[in-house]
CSV table of C-alpha atoms in Angstrom, one decimal:
chain,number,residue,atom,x,y,z
A,242,MET,CA,0.0,0.0,0.0
A,243,SER,CA,1.2,3.5,-0.7
A,244,ARG,CA,0.3,7.0,0.3
A,245,GLN,CA,0.2,8.6,-3.1
A,246,PRO,CA,-2.1,7.5,-5.9
A,247,SER,CA,0.3,6.3,-8.6
A,248,ASP,CA,-1.0,3.3,-10.7
A,249,LEU,CA,2.3,2.7,-12.4
A,250,GLY,CA,4.3,2.7,-9.2
A,251,GLU,CA,1.8,0.3,-7.6
A,252,VAL,CA,1.8,-2.0,-10.6
A,253,ASN,CA,5.6,-2.1,-10.7
A,254,THR,CA,5.7,-2.8,-7.0
A,255,TRP,CA,3.3,-5.7,-7.3
A,256,ARG,CA,5.1,-7.1,-10.3
A,257,VAL,CA,8.4,-7.2,-8.3
A,258,LEU,CA,6.7,-9.4,-5.7
A,259,GLU,CA,5.0,-11.6,-8.2
A,260,SER,CA,8.3,-12.2,-10.0
A,261,GLY,CA,10.0,-13.3,-6.8
A,262,GLY,CA,11.6,-10.1,-5.8
A,263,SER,CA,12.1,-9.1,-2.2
A,264,GLU,CA,9.9,-6.7,-0.2
A,265,LEU,CA,12.8,-4.2,-0.3
A,266,ASP,CA,13.1,-4.5,-4.0
A,267,ALA,CA,9.3,-3.8,-4.3
A,268,VAL,CA,9.6,-0.6,-2.1
A,269,GLU,CA,12.6,0.6,-4.1
A,270,ARG,CA,10.8,0.0,-7.4
A,271,GLY,CA,7.6,1.7,-6.3
A,272,CYS,CA,9.1,4.8,-4.8
A,273,GLY,CA,11.6,5.0,-7.6
A,274,GLN,CA,8.8,5.0,-10.2
A,275,CYS,CA,7.2,7.9,-8.3
A,276,GLU,CA,10.5,9.8,-8.5
A,277,ILE,CA,10.6,9.3,-12.2
A,278,ASP,CA,6.9,10.4,-12.6
A,279,GLN,CA,7.5,13.4,-10.3
A,280,CYS,CA,4.4,12.4,-8.4
A,281,ASP,CA,2.3,15.5,-7.5
A,282,GLY,CA,5.4,17.6,-8.0
A,283,SER,CA,6.5,16.8,-4.5
A,284,VAL,CA,8.5,13.7,-5.2
A,285,GLY,CA,11.6,13.5,-7.4
A,286,TYR,CA,13.4,16.2,-9.4
A,287,GLY,CA,11.9,19.5,-10.6
A,288,GLY,CA,9.7,20.3,-7.7
A,289,SER,CA,9.7,22.1,-4.3
A,290,PRO,CA,12.6,24.5,-4.8
A,291,ASP,CA,14.2,25.7,-1.6
A,292,GLU,CA,15.0,29.3,-0.7
A,293,SER,CA,17.9,29.3,-3.1
A,294,GLY,CA,15.9,27.8,-6.0
A,295,GLU,CA,17.4,24.3,-5.7
A,296,THR,CA,15.5,21.0,-5.5
A,297,THR,CA,17.0,18.5,-3.0
A,298,LEU,CA,15.7,15.0,-2.1
A,299,ASP,CA,15.1,13.0,1.0
A,300,ALA,CA,14.4,9.2,1.0
A,301,MET,CA,14.4,6.2,3.4
A,302,ILE,CA,14.0,2.5,3.1
A,303,MET,CA,13.7,0.0,6.0
A,304,ASP,CA,14.0,-3.8,6.2
A,305,GLY,CA,11.5,-5.1,8.8
A,306,ASN,CA,13.4,-8.4,9.1
A,307,THR,CA,16.8,-7.0,10.1
A,308,MET,CA,15.6,-3.5,11.2
A,309,GLU,CA,18.3,-2.1,8.9
A,310,VAL,CA,17.6,1.4,7.5
A,311,GLY,CA,19.2,3.3,4.7
A,312,ALA,CA,18.4,7.0,4.2
A,313,VAL,CA,19.6,10.1,2.5
A,314,ALA,CA,18.7,13.7,3.1
A,315,ASP,CA,19.4,17.0,1.4
A,316,LEU,CA,20.6,14.9,-1.6
A,317,ARG,CA,21.7,17.2,-4.4
A,318,ARG,CA,22.1,16.5,-8.2
A,319,VAL,CA,21.1,12.9,-8.0
A,320,LYS,CA,17.6,11.8,-9.1
A,321,ASN,CA,17.2,8.3,-7.7
A,322,ALA,CA,17.1,9.1,-3.9
A,323,ILE,CA,15.4,5.8,-2.9
A,324,GLY,CA,18.0,3.9,-4.9
A,325,VAL,CA,20.8,5.7,-3.0
A,326,ALA,CA,19.1,5.0,0.3
A,327,ARG,CA,19.1,1.3,-0.6
A,328,LYS,CA,22.8,1.5,-1.2
A,329,VAL,CA,23.4,2.9,2.2
A,330,ILE,CA,22.0,-0.4,3.7
A,331,GLU,CA,23.9,-2.6,1.2
A,332,TYR,CA,27.4,-0.9,1.2
A,333,THR,CA,27.8,0.9,4.5
A,334,LYS,CA,27.4,0.4,8.3
A,335,HIS,CA,25.6,3.8,8.5
A,336,THR,CA,21.9,4.7,8.5
A,337,LEU,CA,21.7,8.2,7.2
A,338,LEU,CA,23.9,10.3,4.9
A,339,VAL,CA,23.2,13.9,4.2
A,340,GLY,CA,24.0,16.8,1.9
A,341,GLU,CA,26.9,17.0,-0.5
A,342,SER,CA,28.5,14.0,1.1
A,343,ALA,CA,25.4,11.9,0.3
A,344,SER,CA,25.8,13.0,-3.3
A,345,LEU,CA,29.4,12.0,-3.4
A,346,PHE,CA,28.5,8.6,-2.0
A,347,ALA,CA,25.8,8.3,-4.7
A,348,VAL,CA,28.4,8.9,-7.4
A,349,ARG,CA,30.7,6.3,-5.9
A,350,MET,CA,27.8,3.9,-6.1
A,351,GLY,CA,27.4,4.6,-9.8
A,352,PHE,CA,24.6,7.1,-9.8
A,353,PRO,CA,25.1,10.0,-12.3
A,354,TYR,CA,25.1,13.6,-11.4
A,355,GLU,CA,22.0,15.2,-13.1
A,356,ASP,CA,20.3,18.6,-12.9
A,357,LEU,CA,17.2,18.4,-10.7
A,358,THR,CA,16.0,21.8,-11.8
A,359,THR,CA,13.3,22.1,-14.4
A,360,GLN,CA,11.4,25.0,-16.1
A,361,LYS,CA,8.6,24.3,-13.6
A,362,SER,CA,10.8,24.6,-10.5
A,363,LEU,CA,12.4,27.7,-11.9
A,364,SER,CA,9.0,29.2,-12.5
A,365,LEU,CA,7.9,28.3,-8.9
A,366,TYR,CA,11.0,30.0,-7.5
A,367,SER,CA,10.6,33.1,-9.6
A,368,GLU,CA,6.9,33.5,-8.6
A,369,TRP,CA,7.9,33.1,-5.0
A,370,LEU,CA,10.5,35.8,-5.2
A,371,ASN,CA,8.0,38.1,-7.0
A,372,GLN,CA,5.6,37.6,-4.0
A,373,SER,CA,8.2,38.9,-1.5
A,374,CYS,CA,9.2,35.3,-0.7
A,375,GLN,CA,5.8,34.4,0.7
A,376,PRO,CA,5.2,32.1,2.4
A,377,ASN,CA,8.5,31.1,4.1
A,378,TYR,CA,9.7,29.4,7.2
A,379,TRP,CA,11.4,32.2,9.1
A,380,LYS,CA,10.3,33.7,12.4
A,381,ASN,CA,11.6,36.1,15.0
A,382,VAL,CA,13.8,37.8,12.5
A,383,VAL,CA,14.3,41.3,11.0
A,384,PRO,CA,13.2,42.5,8.6
A,385,ASP,CA,9.7,41.2,9.0
A,386,SER,CA,9.7,37.8,7.2
A,387,SER,CA,6.0,38.1,6.4
A,388,LYS,CA,6.7,41.0,4.1
A,389,SER,CA,10.3,40.7,2.9
A,390,CYS,CA,12.8,38.3,1.3
A,391,GLY,CA,15.6,39.4,3.8
A,392,PRO,CA,18.4,38.7,4.3
A,393,TYR,CA,17.3,38.2,7.9
A,394,LYS,CA,18.9,38.6,11.2
A,395,ARG,CA,17.7,37.4,14.5
A,396,ARG,CA,15.6,39.7,16.7
A,397,GLU,CA,17.0,40.5,20.1
A,398,GLU,CA,13.6,39.8,21.7
A,399,VAL,CA,12.2,36.4,20.8
A,400,THR,CA,8.4,36.2,20.7
A,401,TYR,CA,6.3,33.0,20.8
A,402,LYS,CA,3.1,32.8,18.9
A,403,GLU,CA,1.1,30.1,17.1
A,404,GLU,CA,2.0,29.7,13.5
A,405,GLN,CA,-1.2,30.4,11.5
A,406,THR,CA,-0.2,29.7,8.0
A,407,SER,CA,1.9,26.5,8.1
A,408,SER,CA,-1.0,24.0,7.6
A,409,GLN,CA,-2.5,25.9,4.6
A,410,ARG,CA,0.9,26.2,3.0
A,411,SER,CA,1.6,22.5,3.5
A,412,VAL,CA,-1.8,21.3,2.2
A,413,HIS,CA,-1.1,22.8,-1.2
A,414,ASN,CA,2.6,22.5,-1.5
A,415,HIS,CA,3.9,19.3,0.1
A,416,ASP,CA,3.4,15.6,-0.1
A,417,THR,CA,5.4,12.4,0.1
A,418,ILE,CA,5.4,8.9,-1.4
A,419,GLY,CA,5.2,6.5,1.5
A,420,MET,CA,5.0,2.8,0.9
A,421,VAL,CA,4.5,-0.3,3.1
A,422,VAL,CA,5.0,-3.8,1.6
A,423,ILE,CA,3.9,-7.0,3.3
A,424,GLY,CA,5.2,-10.2,1.6
A,425,VAL,CA,3.4,-13.5,1.4
A,426,SER,CA,5.4,-14.8,4.4
A,427,GLY,CA,4.6,-11.7,6.4
A,428,THR,CA,7.9,-9.9,5.9
A,429,VAL,CA,7.5,-6.1,6.1
A,430,ALA,CA,9.4,-3.4,4.3
A,431,SER,CA,8.7,0.4,4.0
A,432,GLY,CA,10.1,3.5,2.4
A,433,THR,CA,9.6,7.1,1.5
A,434,SER,CA,10.8,9.6,-1.0
A,435,THR,CA,10.2,13.4,-1.3
A,436,ASN,CA,11.6,16.7,-2.4
A,437,GLY,CA,10.6,18.2,0.9
A,438,ALA,CA,8.7,21.4,1.8
A,439,ILE,CA,8.6,24.0,-0.9
A,440,HIS,CA,10.7,27.1,-0.2
A,441,LYS,CA,12.4,25.4,2.8
A,442,LEU,CA,15.6,26.7,4.2
A,443,PRO,CA,18.6,25.1,2.5
A,444,GLY,CA,19.7,22.1,4.7
A,445,ARG,CA,16.2,21.5,6.1
A,446,VAL,CA,15.4,17.8,6.7
A,447,GLY,CA,11.8,16.7,7.4
A,448,ASP,CA,10.3,13.5,8.6
A,449,SER,CA,10.6,11.4,5.5
A,450,PRO,CA,14.1,10.1,5.8
A,451,ILE,CA,13.9,9.6,9.6
A,452,ALA,CA,13.2,6.0,10.8
A,453,GLY,CA,10.0,5.9,12.9
A,454,ALA,CA,8.8,9.3,11.6
A,455,GLY,CA,8.5,9.1,7.8
A,456,SER,CA,8.0,5.3,7.9
A,457,TYR,CA,8.7,2.2,10.0
A,458,ALA,CA,8.7,-1.5,9.3
A,459,ASP,CA,8.9,-4.4,11.8
A,460,THR,CA,8.1,-7.9,10.5
A,461,THR,CA,6.9,-8.9,14.0
A,462,ALA,CA,4.1,-6.3,13.9
A,463,GLY,CA,3.6,-4.3,10.7
A,464,GLY,CA,4.5,-1.1,8.9
A,465,ALA,CA,3.4,2.5,8.6
A,466,ALA,CA,4.2,5.6,6.6
A,467,ALA,CA,3.4,9.2,7.2
A,468,THR,CA,2.9,12.3,5.1
A,469,GLY,CA,2.3,16.0,5.8
A,470,ASP,CA,4.0,18.7,7.8
A,471,GLY,CA,7.2,16.9,8.6
A,472,ASP,CA,8.5,19.6,10.9
A,473,ILE,CA,5.6,18.8,13.3
A,474,MET,CA,5.1,15.1,12.6
A,475,MET,CA,8.7,14.1,13.1
A,476,ARG,CA,8.5,15.2,16.7
A,477,PHE,CA,6.0,12.4,17.5
A,478,LEU,CA,7.6,9.5,15.6
A,479,PRO,CA,4.1,8.6,14.2
A,480,SER,CA,5.1,5.6,12.1
A,481,TYR,CA,6.9,4.0,15.0
A,482,GLN,CA,4.0,4.7,17.3
A,483,ALA,CA,1.5,3.2,14.9
A,484,VAL,CA,3.5,0.0,14.6
A,485,GLU,CA,3.7,-0.3,18.3
A,486,TYR,CA,0.0,0.1,18.6
A,487,MET,CA,-0.5,-2.7,16.1
A,488,ARG,CA,2.0,-4.8,18.0
A,489,MET,CA,-0.4,-4.6,21.0
A,490,GLY,CA,-3.2,-5.9,18.8
A,491,THR,CA,-4.8,-2.6,17.8
A,492,ASP,CA,-6.6,-2.6,14.4
A,493,PRO,CA,-4.5,-0.7,11.8
A,494,THR,CA,-7.2,1.9,11.2
A,495,VAL,CA,-7.5,2.5,15.0
A,496,ALA,CA,-3.7,2.6,15.3
A,497,CYS,CA,-3.6,5.3,12.7
A,498,GLN,CA,-6.4,7.3,14.3
A,499,LYS,CA,-4.7,7.1,17.7
A,500,VAL,CA,-1.5,8.5,16.2
A,501,ILE,CA,-3.3,11.4,14.6
A,502,SER,CA,-5.2,12.1,17.8
A,503,ARG,CA,-1.9,12.2,19.8
A,504,ILE,CA,-0.5,14.9,17.5
A,505,GLN,CA,-3.8,16.9,17.5
A,506,LYS,CA,-3.4,17.6,21.2
A,507,TYR,CA,-0.3,19.7,20.6
A,508,ALA,CA,-0.9,20.9,17.0
A,509,PRO,CA,-4.6,20.8,16.2
A,510,LYS,CA,-4.2,22.6,12.9
A,511,PHE,CA,-1.4,20.4,11.5
A,512,PHE,CA,-1.5,18.9,8.0
A,513,GLY,CA,-0.8,15.2,8.1
A,514,ALA,CA,-1.9,11.6,7.5
A,515,ILE,CA,-0.6,8.1,8.1
A,516,ILE,CA,-1.1,4.6,6.6
A,517,CYS,CA,-0.8,1.4,8.6
A,518,ALA,CA,-0.7,-2.3,7.7
A,519,ASN,CA,-0.2,-5.3,10.0
A,520,THR,CA,1.4,-8.6,9.2
A,521,THR,CA,-1.9,-10.3,8.3
A,522,GLY,CA,-2.5,-7.8,5.5
A,523,SER,CA,-5.1,-5.7,7.3
A,524,TYR,CA,-4.6,-2.0,6.6
A,525,GLY,CA,-6.0,1.4,7.5
A,526,ALA,CA,-5.3,5.1,7.4
A,527,ALA,CA,-6.2,8.4,9.2
A,528,CYS,CA,-5.7,12.1,8.7
A,529,ASN,CA,-6.2,15.4,10.5
A,530,LYS,CA,-9.2,17.3,9.3
A,531,ILE,CA,-8.4,21.0,8.5
A,532,PRO,CA,-9.8,23.4,5.9
A,533,GLY,CA,-8.9,22.2,2.4
A,534,PHE,CA,-8.0,18.7,3.7
A,535,THR,CA,-11.0,16.6,4.7
A,536,GLN,CA,-10.3,13.3,3.0
A,537,PHE,CA,-7.2,11.2,2.5
A,538,HIS,CA,-6.5,9.1,-0.6
A,539,PHE,CA,-4.2,6.1,-0.7
A,540,MET,CA,-3.5,3.1,-3.0
A,541,VAL,CA,-3.8,-0.6,-2.1
A,542,SER,CA,-2.7,-3.7,-3.9
A,543,ASN,CA,-3.3,-7.3,-2.7
A,544,PRO,CA,-4.2,-10.7,-4.1
A,545,LEU,CA,-7.9,-10.0,-3.7
A,546,LEU,CA,-7.8,-7.0,-6.0
A,547,SER,CA,-7.5,-7.3,-9.8
A,548,ARG,CA,-5.6,-4.0,-9.9
A,549,PRO,CA,-4.3,-1.3,-7.6
A,550,THR,CA,-7.2,0.4,-6.0
A,551,GLU,CA,-7.6,3.9,-4.6
A,552,GLN,CA,-9.0,4.0,-1.1
A,553,VAL,CA,-10.4,7.1,0.7
A,554,VAL,CA,-10.9,7.8,4.4
A,555,ASP,CA,-12.5,10.9,6.1
A,556,CYS,CA,-10.2,12.9,8.2
A,557,ILE,CA,-10.8,13.1,12.0
């Protein structure tokens, strides 16, 4: 099952399993297809330019048998982020590589340097500059970040107030491909890929490449993957929490709902959703209801379905 409707990605994932490939192979193929297709403009190259106009990528893949994780963040000039993340598992003893060093590792693993900029991403960046760099992710700075492009300096007096625009900004400008694969023997794998929040500060890393936040897999319990405002969601490790609820016997739908409810207590206006699947193949999803985001769509493939099927849940 995957967070983002992408028929070709789902079909390729299922074909990998049918042809005898591993669950990790299936996750890599499915997320990789979404990177190629530039799903929703928020996965892969040519989308979500940061403050300097550059597109960078985050991805993670997790083996629920061994609990190994491979991840990359702030990956530059390399298109196949989920493929590089897989190589982190296979060829290093590390879990997460970031920035320019992640790109150098990718090249050593045989991935080519490629331009991640497109005419669309350049246009998005130009429009943002022409709108006085609105919206952006700065606070407590001078000049006023709600009216100016900066450059900014910190204010001597720091004020604390609730962020009013983050959820609306995220609803329209950010998403992630998140995938959970359950093999015939109950083996679980998961993964994510994204180009992050649009107009983010260079160097920003969200929840997607963080194990337990963006996704989590444990063959003894199940798997989960999250999407939304990663700066908020990563603070709660929602994917890990959902898997732990399922470990205790909680139904996947209820597990997802409990995770969303937990975050709601601290950030009632957050944009976010999560998918959950246990080792028996049962699945569910939940999302936080806010203006502009009242339903959550996700894709499911299993032996009972003739083709990948889009599912919809009402947000809570």
